[in-house]
Amino acid sequence: MASVIEQCQVAPSPGSAAELTLPLTYFDHMWLAFNRMRRILFYKLPISRSDFVQTIIPTLKDSLSLALTHYIPLAGNVACPLSSSGYPELRYVIRDSVSVIFSETDMDFNYLISNHPRDAKDFYHFVPQLAEAKDAPGIQLAPVLAIQVTLFPNIGISIGFTNHHVAGDGATILGFIRAWASLNKFSGDEQFLANEFVPFYDRSVIKDSHGQAMSIWDVMQKFKLEMCEIVTPPDKFFGCVADCRSRLNPPLPPSYFGNCLVTLIARASHVDLVGKEGFTIAVEVIGEAIQKRMKDEDYILTGEWYKEFTTIDMKRSLSIAGSPKLDLYAVDFGWGKPEKLEFVSIDSDNGISMSLGKSKDSNGDLEIGLSLPKTRTNAFAAIFTHGLSFL
């Protein structure tokens, strides 16, 4: 358990923009219905409670306020119309802010950062809940970011992030986290803020010549009804996303704020996958799907990726969260690099989800996370170990 030391709201620094509105693009809409993204960074930092309260909390709040000045939509809300005639958008107005919890715990830090199976429920103490959506005239407002910083006295600190995916993809959230870390490390000195961490907001660069945005929004409003009517073939699905910033014409800046991902779906029959050549078949269909779709401009620009996504049964799928290109182990708040990264959001009832990230200790290695019920975890470990014996 974690007990609360302070719960507060952190707003962008005074002098920030009074308001900002960003229309959702066709890359954003599908994430409206997704579970929230939850990440935790663990740092070794042997400090006392008094040092945490007197030093760490004030500097983190000050640097967060500065970071939000650059990433101002994260302090705002996603605004969804209550009628079918409206259109969703990201909206920040003055006095909007991010919920931040500072807490402490007596849980075993070394257990949580270890590389053996752990109970997923233990991590929920260190990631905050996003506040419930609230009604406003004609719209519903839902916050997009919440943060929790937890002290493990004389051992370490964890920083948990919960964000609404509709606000931005992994590249956007990583940019924010690294900007905050840099400002904290260098006492708010913005000259150390790399250009890659200053977001690009112009959404007119995403051309919607095929009317995808409205089409996908119409589908989203009917999604629940239609999903009940879909008869899914007995296939298994593999799903991942690909960053398309560099694949649009013209390419988007790497610092583009928002989502610029398309889903890539591979499918194979259950019979084939459980057969003797199941692993080989899985590798082939996944490789073919990625190679084919990432070279198909029409697939990206006409929304075919979203239409394909709506046909899959999430309970029969394996999906991937994260990317080795997004190096969260480079996030340094002035305490060195993290000891461990956990994607808590892979703990889901919708199929099987794995996390994929860059290794902390080696540029060439990957760090993989998996969340399953205990019996299935034990079975997976046995099969995996058996497979390694043939290498």
Tab-separated table of N, CA and C in Angstrom, residues 212-342:
chain	number	residue	atom	x	y	z
A	212	GLN	N	-11.187	10.709	-43.644
A	212	GLN	CA	-11.076	9.633	-42.661
A	212	GLN	C	-11.605	10.022	-41.291
A	213	ALA	N	-11.276	11.246	-40.862
A	213	ALA	CA	-11.588	11.642	-39.485
A	213	ALA	C	-13.078	11.504	-39.189
A	214	MET	N	-13.899	12.080	-40.064
A	214	MET	CA	-15.346	12.000	-39.844
A	214	MET	C	-15.837	10.566	-39.983
A	215	SER	N	-15.271	9.824	-40.930
A	215	SER	CA	-15.685	8.439	-41.134
A	215	SER	C	-15.404	7.593	-39.894
A	216	ILE	N	-14.196	7.724	-39.341
A	216	ILE	CA	-13.834	6.940	-38.157
A	216	ILE	C	-14.667	7.376	-36.960
A	217	TRP	N	-14.914	8.690	-36.835
A	217	TRP	CA	-15.735	9.185	-35.722
A	217	TRP	C	-17.152	8.619	-35.820
A	218	ASP	N	-17.701	8.526	-37.021
A	218	ASP	CA	-19.033	7.936	-37.185
A	218	ASP	C	-19.036	6.471	-36.745
A	219	VAL	N	-17.963	5.751	-37.118
A	219	VAL	CA	-17.855	4.346	-36.713
A	219	VAL	C	-17.746	4.236	-35.195
A	220	MET	N	-16.960	5.135	-34.603
A	220	MET	CA	-16.774	5.098	-33.151
A	220	MET	C	-18.104	5.234	-32.413
A	221	GLN	N	-18.981	6.090	-32.910
A	221	GLN	CA	-20.265	6.317	-32.242
A	221	GLN	C	-21.178	5.101	-32.338
A	222	LYS	N	-20.965	4.246	-33.345
A	222	LYS	CA	-21.782	3.049	-33.522
A	222	LYS	C	-21.056	1.791	-33.072
A	223	PHE	N	-19.856	1.957	-32.531
A	223	PHE	CA	-18.935	0.831	-32.311
A	223	PHE	C	-19.546	-0.267	-31.459
A	224	LYS	N	-20.161	0.100	-30.346
A	224	LYS	CA	-20.672	-0.925	-29.424
A	224	LYS	C	-21.747	-1.773	-30.087
A	225	LEU	N	-22.644	-1.119	-30.820
A	225	LEU	CA	-23.708	-1.855	-31.496
A	225	LEU	C	-23.126	-2.799	-32.537
A	226	GLU	N	-22.229	-2.278	-33.345
A	226	GLU	CA	-21.678	-3.083	-34.429
A	226	GLU	C	-20.849	-4.246	-33.911
A	227	MET	N	-20.119	-4.024	-32.827
A	227	MET	CA	-19.286	-5.098	-32.301
A	227	MET	C	-20.130	-6.278	-31.842
A	228	CYS	N	-21.341	-6.009	-31.388
A	228	CYS	CA	-22.222	-7.095	-30.961
A	228	CYS	C	-22.694	-7.920	-32.159
A	229	GLU	N	-22.649	-7.330	-33.350
A	229	GLU	CA	-23.174	-8.011	-34.521
A	229	GLU	C	-22.096	-8.723	-35.322
A	230	ILE	N	-20.838	-8.531	-34.957
A	230	ILE	CA	-19.743	-9.139	-35.716
A	230	ILE	C	-19.603	-10.618	-35.357
A	231	VAL	N	-19.519	-11.454	-36.357
A	231	VAL	CA	-19.241	-12.873	-36.160
A	231	VAL	C	-17.774	-13.093	-36.526
A	232	THR	N	-16.952	-13.395	-35.530
A	232	THR	CA	-15.515	-13.474	-35.761
A	232	THR	C	-15.091	-14.893	-36.119
A	233	PRO	N	-14.310	-15.053	-37.169
A	233	PRO	CA	-13.820	-16.380	-37.516
A	233	PRO	C	-12.863	-16.885	-36.449
A	234	PRO	N	-12.674	-18.211	-36.355
A	234	PRO	CA	-11.831	-18.772	-35.286
A	234	PRO	C	-10.350	-18.560	-35.557
A	235	ASP	N	-9.935	-17.307	-35.676
A	235	ASP	CA	-8.535	-16.981	-35.907
A	235	ASP	C	-7.907	-16.440	-34.631
A	236	LYS	N	-6.580	-16.415	-34.638
A	236	LYS	CA	-5.813	-15.717	-33.608
A	236	LYS	C	-5.202	-14.482	-34.273
A	237	PHE	N	-5.067	-13.405	-33.491
A	237	PHE	CA	-4.613	-12.159	-34.062
A	237	PHE	C	-3.368	-11.651	-33.334
A	238	PHE	N	-2.467	-11.060	-34.113
A	238	PHE	CA	-1.320	-10.349	-33.545
A	238	PHE	C	-1.447	-8.898	-33.969
A	239	GLY	N	-1.347	-8.004	-32.994
A	239	GLY	CA	-1.489	-6.592	-33.311
A	239	GLY	C	-0.344	-5.761	-32.756
A	240	CYS	N	0.164	-4.864	-33.556
A	240	CYS	CA	1.140	-3.888	-33.083
A	240	CYS	C	0.858	-2.578	-33.809
A	241	VAL	N	1.523	-1.531	-33.419
A	241	VAL	CA	1.345	-0.246	-34.091
A	241	VAL	C	2.677	0.212	-34.663
A	242	ALA	N	2.599	1.057	-35.670
A	242	ALA	CA	3.806	1.596	-36.304
A	242	ALA	C	3.693	3.109	-36.386
A	243	ASP	N	4.782	3.792	-36.052
A	243	ASP	CA	4.842	5.250	-36.115
A	243	ASP	C	4.949	5.677	-37.578
A	244	CYS	N	4.029	6.540	-38.009
A	244	CYS	CA	4.001	6.956	-39.415
A	244	CYS	C	4.498	8.381	-39.633
A	245	ARG	N	5.094	9.007	-38.642
A	245	ARG	CA	5.557	10.382	-38.816
A	245	ARG	C	6.438	10.541	-40.047
A	246	SER	N	7.345	9.621	-40.241
A	246	SER	CA	8.291	9.734	-41.352
A	246	SER	C	7.718	9.212	-42.661
A	247	ARG	N	6.515	8.633	-42.628
A	247	ARG	CA	5.959	7.990	-43.828
A	247	ARG	C	4.880	8.820	-44.498
A	248	LEU	N	4.489	9.936	-43.875
A	248	LEU	CA	3.530	10.815	-44.520
A	248	LEU	C	4.253	11.710	-45.522
A	249	ASN	N	3.487	12.314	-46.405
A	249	ASN	CA	4.071	13.178	-47.435
A	249	ASN	C	3.402	14.550	-47.388
A	250	PRO	N	4.107	15.568	-46.867
A	250	PRO	CA	5.497	15.526	-46.382
A	250	PRO	C	5.568	14.881	-44.999
A	251	PRO	N	6.744	14.416	-44.581
A	251	PRO	CA	6.901	13.794	-43.257
A	251	PRO	C	6.595	14.784	-42.136
A	252	LEU	N	6.107	14.257	-41.023
A	252	LEU	CA	5.872	15.095	-39.846
A	252	LEU	C	7.162	15.226	-39.048
A	253	PRO	N	7.320	16.331	-38.310
A	253	PRO	CA	8.484	16.445	-37.423
A	253	PRO	C	8.442	15.352	-36.364
A	254	PRO	N	9.587	14.842	-35.927
A	254	PRO	CA	9.594	13.827	-34.857
A	254	PRO	C	8.900	14.312	-33.590
A	255	SER	N	8.872	15.638	-33.375
A	255	SER	CA	8.278	16.191	-32.156
A	255	SER	C	6.785	16.480	-32.305
A	256	TYR	N	6.160	16.027	-33.399
A	256	TYR	CA	4.717	16.233	-33.574
A	256	TYR	C	3.962	15.744	-32.345
A	257	PHE	N	3.087	16.611	-31.793
A	257	PHE	CA	2.325	16.268	-30.587
A	257	PHE	C	1.022	15.601	-30.987
A	258	GLY	N	0.821	14.380	-30.509
A	258	GLY	CA	-0.416	13.656	-30.788
A	258	GLY	C	-0.124	12.219	-31.143
A	259	ASN	N	-1.077	11.587	-31.781
A	259	ASN	CA	-0.914	10.212	-32.253
A	259	ASN	C	-0.609	10.212	-33.746
A	260	CYS	N	0.325	9.385	-34.140
A	260	CYS	CA	0.585	9.168	-35.568
A	260	CYS	C	0.953	7.695	-35.749
A	261	LEU	N	0.027	6.843	-35.349
A	261	LEU	CA	0.236	5.399	-35.376
A	261	LEU	C	-0.828	4.735	-36.237
A	262	VAL	N	-0.448	3.667	-36.916
A	262	VAL	CA	-1.431	2.814	-37.574
A	262	VAL	C	-1.286	1.408	-37.002
A	263	THR	N	-2.390	0.698	-36.954
A	263	THR	CA	-2.359	-0.669	-36.443
A	263	THR	C	-1.975	-1.626	-37.568
A	264	LEU	N	-1.173	-2.602	-37.217
A	264	LEU	CA	-0.778	-3.659	-38.150
A	264	LEU	C	-1.279	-4.980	-37.588
A	265	ILE	N	-2.101	-5.660	-38.359
A	265	ILE	CA	-2.757	-6.879	-37.886
A	265	ILE	C	-2.292	-8.082	-38.696
A	266	ALA	N	-1.888	-9.136	-38.001
A	266	ALA	CA	-1.594	-10.424	-38.638
A	266	ALA	C	-2.563	-11.448	-38.062
A	267	ARG	N	-3.009	-12.352	-38.881
A	267	ARG	CA	-3.947	-13.359	-38.387
A	267	ARG	C	-3.568	-14.740	-38.911
A	268	ALA	N	-3.860	-15.739	-38.100
A	268	ALA	CA	-3.615	-17.130	-38.470
A	268	ALA	C	-4.629	-17.992	-37.744
A	269	SER	N	-4.901	-19.163	-38.273
A	269	SER	CA	-5.891	-20.036	-37.643
A	269	SER	C	-5.314	-20.671	-36.382
A	270	HIS	N	-6.192	-20.959	-35.458
A	270	HIS	CA	-5.791	-21.615	-34.215
A	270	HIS	C	-5.130	-22.962	-34.506
A	271	VAL	N	-5.686	-23.702	-35.465
A	271	VAL	CA	-5.166	-25.034	-35.798
A	271	VAL	C	-3.711	-24.943	-36.261
A	272	ASP	N	-3.426	-23.966	-37.124
A	272	ASP	CA	-2.057	-23.812	-37.625
A	272	ASP	C	-1.082	-23.446	-36.507
A	273	LEU	N	-1.515	-22.567	-35.609
A	273	LEU	CA	-0.606	-22.071	-34.576
A	273	LEU	C	-0.271	-23.118	-33.522
A	274	VAL	N	-1.184	-24.048	-33.262
A	274	VAL	CA	-0.894	-25.068	-32.246
A	274	VAL	C	-0.240	-26.304	-32.867
A	275	GLY	N	-0.053	-26.268	-34.193
A	275	GLY	CA	0.598	-27.394	-34.861
A	275	GLY	C	2.105	-27.353	-34.701
A	276	LYS	N	2.763	-28.343	-35.278
A	276	LYS	CA	4.215	-28.503	-35.141
A	276	LYS	C	4.968	-27.292	-35.677
A	277	GLU	N	4.462	-26.682	-36.750
A	277	GLU	CA	5.125	-25.526	-37.372
A	277	GLU	C	4.509	-24.198	-36.924
A	278	GLY	N	3.827	-24.211	-35.780
A	278	GLY	CA	3.100	-23.024	-35.331
A	278	GLY	C	3.968	-21.789	-35.172
A	279	PHE	N	5.149	-21.967	-34.568
A	279	PHE	CA	6.029	-20.816	-34.345
A	279	PHE	C	6.491	-20.217	-35.667
A	280	THR	N	6.886	-21.082	-36.589
A	280	THR	CA	7.342	-20.617	-37.901
A	280	THR	C	6.232	-19.890	-38.642
A	281	ILE	N	5.027	-20.435	-38.572
A	281	ILE	CA	3.879	-19.796	-39.228
A	281	ILE	C	3.619	-18.413	-38.624
A	282	ALA	N	3.675	-18.323	-37.308
A	282	ALA	CA	3.447	-17.041	-36.641
A	282	ALA	C	4.470	-16.001	-37.098
A	283	VAL	N	5.736	-16.384	-37.127
A	283	VAL	CA	6.792	-15.458	-37.566
A	283	VAL	C	6.541	-15.002	-38.996
A	284	GLU	N	6.155	-15.912	-39.859
A	284	GLU	CA	5.962	-15.583	-41.272
A	284	GLU	C	4.786	-14.623	-41.468
A	285	VAL	N	3.645	-14.893	-40.814
A	285	VAL	CA	2.474	-14.036	-41.046
A	285	VAL	C	2.675	-12.649	-40.430
A	286	ILE	N	3.376	-12.585	-39.302
A	286	ILE	CA	3.658	-11.279	-38.702
A	286	ILE	C	4.604	-10.475	-39.590
A	287	GLY	N	5.672	-11.123	-40.056
A	287	GLY	CA	6.622	-10.441	-40.930
A	287	GLY	C	5.980	-9.970	-42.220
A	288	GLU	N	5.144	-10.807	-42.803
A	288	GLU	CA	4.475	-10.441	-44.053
A	288	GLU	C	3.529	-9.258	-43.853
A	289	ALA	N	2.801	-9.259	-42.746
A	289	ALA	CA	1.855	-8.170	-42.480
A	289	ALA	C	2.585	-6.834	-42.340
A	290	ILE	N	3.696	-6.834	-41.605
A	290	ILE	CA	4.452	-5.597	-41.396
A	290	ILE	C	5.053	-5.105	-42.705
A	291	GLN	N	5.692	-6.001	-43.448
A	291	GLN	CA	6.324	-5.612	-44.709
A	291	GLN	C	5.297	-5.096	-45.716
A	292	LYS	N	4.175	-5.761	-45.801
A	292	LYS	CA	3.156	-5.383	-46.781
A	292	LYS	C	2.505	-4.055	-46.433
A	293	ARG	N	2.087	-3.895	-45.187
A	293	ARG	CA	1.304	-2.723	-44.818
A	293	ARG	C	2.124	-1.446	-44.752
A	294	MET	N	3.368	-1.531	-44.282
A	294	MET	CA	4.164	-0.316	-44.139
A	294	MET	C	4.619	0.239	-45.485
A	295	LYS	N	4.462	-0.524	-46.555
A	295	LYS	CA	4.783	-0.034	-47.899
A	295	LYS	C	3.524	0.368	-48.665
A	296	ASP	N	2.371	0.224	-48.022
A	296	ASP	CA	1.084	0.474	-48.686
A	296	ASP	C	0.562	1.849	-48.269
A	297	GLU	N	0.806	2.854	-49.101
A	297	GLU	CA	0.401	4.226	-48.768
A	297	GLU	C	-1.109	4.350	-48.642
A	298	ASP	N	-1.854	3.668	-49.512
A	298	ASP	CA	-3.319	3.737	-49.439
A	298	ASP	C	-3.833	3.161	-48.126
A	299	TYR	N	-3.201	2.102	-47.644
A	299	TYR	CA	-3.611	1.490	-46.377
A	299	TYR	C	-3.544	2.507	-45.243
A	300	ILE	N	-2.501	3.346	-45.272
A	300	ILE	CA	-2.311	4.350	-44.222
A	300	ILE	C	-3.258	5.528	-44.407
A	301	LEU	N	-3.370	6.025	-45.628
A	301	LEU	CA	-4.059	7.291	-45.875
A	301	LEU	C	-5.571	7.161	-46.009
A	302	THR	N	-6.074	5.977	-46.321
A	302	THR	CA	-7.517	5.818	-46.538
A	302	THR	C	-8.245	5.229	-45.338
A	303	GLY	N	-7.508	4.913	-44.279
A	303	GLY	CA	-8.152	4.373	-43.084
A	303	GLY	C	-8.420	2.892	-43.116
A	304	GLU	N	-7.848	2.179	-44.078
A	304	GLU	CA	-8.052	0.732	-44.142
A	304	GLU	C	-7.540	0.054	-42.878
A	305	TRP	N	-6.500	0.613	-42.265
A	305	TRP	CA	-5.940	0.038	-41.040
A	305	TRP	C	-6.974	0.039	-39.915
A	306	TYR	N	-7.791	1.090	-39.862
A	306	TYR	CA	-8.805	1.144	-38.813
A	306	TYR	C	-9.945	0.167	-39.101
A	307	LYS	N	-10.335	0.080	-40.354
A	307	LYS	CA	-11.404	-0.861	-40.711
A	307	LYS	C	-10.994	-2.290	-40.391
A	308	GLU	N	-9.728	-2.614	-40.668
A	308	GLU	CA	-9.235	-3.959	-40.366
A	308	GLU	C	-9.213	-4.193	-38.855
A	309	PHE	N	-8.832	-3.163	-38.114
A	309	PHE	CA	-8.770	-3.285	-36.658
A	309	PHE	C	-10.135	-3.609	-36.049
A	310	THR	N	-11.205	-3.011	-36.592
A	310	THR	CA	-12.543	-3.225	-36.033
A	310	THR	C	-13.071	-4.638	-36.257
A	311	THR	N	-12.388	-5.446	-37.087
A	311	THR	CA	-12.877	-6.795	-37.358
A	311	THR	C	-12.271	-7.845	-36.429
A	312	ILE	N	-11.307	-7.467	-35.599
A	312	ILE	CA	-10.639	-8.490	-34.795
A	312	ILE	C	-11.334	-8.673	-33.453
A	313	ASP	N	-11.163	-9.831	-32.885
A	313	ASP	CA	-11.664	-10.155	-31.554
A	313	ASP	C	-10.512	-9.966	-30.576
A	314	MET	N	-10.586	-8.913	-29.750
A	314	MET	CA	-9.470	-8.584	-28.863
A	314	MET	C	-9.160	-9.703	-27.874
A	315	LYS	N	-10.167	-10.514	-27.544
A	315	LYS	CA	-9.937	-11.601	-26.596
A	315	LYS	C	-9.160	-12.767	-27.223
A	316	ARG	N	-8.987	-12.721	-28.540
A	316	ARG	CA	-8.219	-13.764	-29.229
A	316	ARG	C	-6.945	-13.173	-29.832
A	317	SER	N	-6.453	-12.109	-29.199
A	317	SER	CA	-5.336	-11.394	-29.795
A	317	SER	C	-4.123	-11.332	-28.863
A	318	LEU	N	-2.972	-11.118	-29.483
A	318	LEU	CA	-1.736	-10.789	-28.781
A	318	LEU	C	-1.303	-9.434	-29.297
A	319	SER	N	-1.229	-8.455	-28.404
A	319	SER	CA	-0.853	-7.113	-28.834
A	319	SER	C	0.424	-6.671	-28.124
A	320	ILE	N	1.091	-5.696	-28.725
A	320	ILE	CA	2.373	-5.214	-28.229
A	320	ILE	C	2.249	-3.761	-27.805
A	321	ALA	N	2.735	-3.458	-26.598
A	321	ALA	CA	2.802	-2.076	-26.104
A	321	ALA	C	4.262	-1.656	-26.018
A	322	GLY	N	4.519	-0.382	-26.298
A	322	GLY	CA	5.883	0.120	-26.198
A	322	GLY	C	6.681	-0.124	-27.458
A	323	SER	N	7.940	0.310	-27.421
A	323	SER	CA	8.836	0.154	-28.561
A	323	SER	C	10.269	0.346	-28.087
A	324	PRO	N	11.212	-0.439	-28.620
A	324	PRO	CA	12.618	-0.233	-28.253
A	324	PRO	C	13.168	1.101	-28.743
A	325	LYS	N	12.435	1.781	-29.635
A	325	LYS	CA	12.862	3.098	-30.096
A	325	LYS	C	12.567	4.182	-29.061
A	326	LEU	N	11.699	3.880	-28.110
A	326	LEU	CA	11.326	4.861	-27.084
A	326	LEU	C	12.087	4.519	-25.805
A	327	ASP	N	13.186	5.205	-25.587
A	327	ASP	CA	14.120	4.834	-24.522
A	327	ASP	C	13.768	5.532	-23.200
A	328	LEU	N	12.897	4.908	-22.434
A	328	LEU	CA	12.547	5.466	-21.125
A	328	LEU	C	13.668	5.307	-20.105
A	329	TYR	N	14.621	4.428	-20.381
A	329	TYR	CA	15.761	4.297	-19.475
A	329	TYR	C	16.727	5.489	-19.585
A	330	ALA	N	16.490	6.374	-20.540
A	330	ALA	CA	17.306	7.589	-20.658
A	330	ALA	C	16.710	8.746	-19.856
A	331	VAL	N	15.585	8.507	-19.170
A	331	VAL	CA	14.921	9.573	-18.409
A	331	VAL	C	15.648	9.783	-17.083
A	332	ASP	N	16.347	10.900	-16.967
A	332	ASP	CA	17.168	11.196	-15.788
A	332	ASP	C	16.684	12.486	-15.135
A	333	PHE	N	16.087	12.355	-13.961
A	333	PHE	CA	15.613	13.509	-13.198
A	333	PHE	C	16.727	14.137	-12.364
A	334	GLY	N	17.942	13.638	-12.542
A	334	GLY	CA	19.059	14.080	-11.712
A	334	GLY	C	19.469	13.015	-10.723
A	335	TRP	N	18.834	11.838	-10.841
A	335	TRP	CA	19.112	10.725	-9.921
A	335	TRP	C	19.749	9.552	-10.658
A	336	GLY	N	20.167	9.750	-11.901
A	336	GLY	CA	20.658	8.639	-12.716
A	336	GLY	C	19.510	7.993	-13.472
A	337	LYS	N	19.824	6.969	-14.268
A	337	LYS	CA	18.782	6.322	-15.058
A	337	LYS	C	17.939	5.401	-14.197
A	338	PRO	N	16.724	5.097	-14.628
A	338	PRO	CA	15.843	4.223	-13.844
A	338	PRO	C	16.428	2.833	-13.642
A	339	GLU	N	16.069	2.233	-12.515
A	339	GLU	CA	16.430	0.834	-12.268
A	339	GLU	C	15.490	-0.113	-12.995
A	340	LYS	N	14.236	0.330	-13.182
A	340	LYS	CA	13.258	-0.577	-13.809
A	340	LYS	C	12.109	0.231	-14.394
A	341	LEU	N	11.599	-0.254	-15.504
A	341	LEU	CA	10.405	0.292	-16.136
A	341	LEU	C	9.347	-0.795	-16.165
A	342	GLU	N	8.137	-0.437	-15.797
A	342	GLU	CA	7.025	-1.386	-15.872
A	342	GLU	C	5.859	-0.756	-16.623
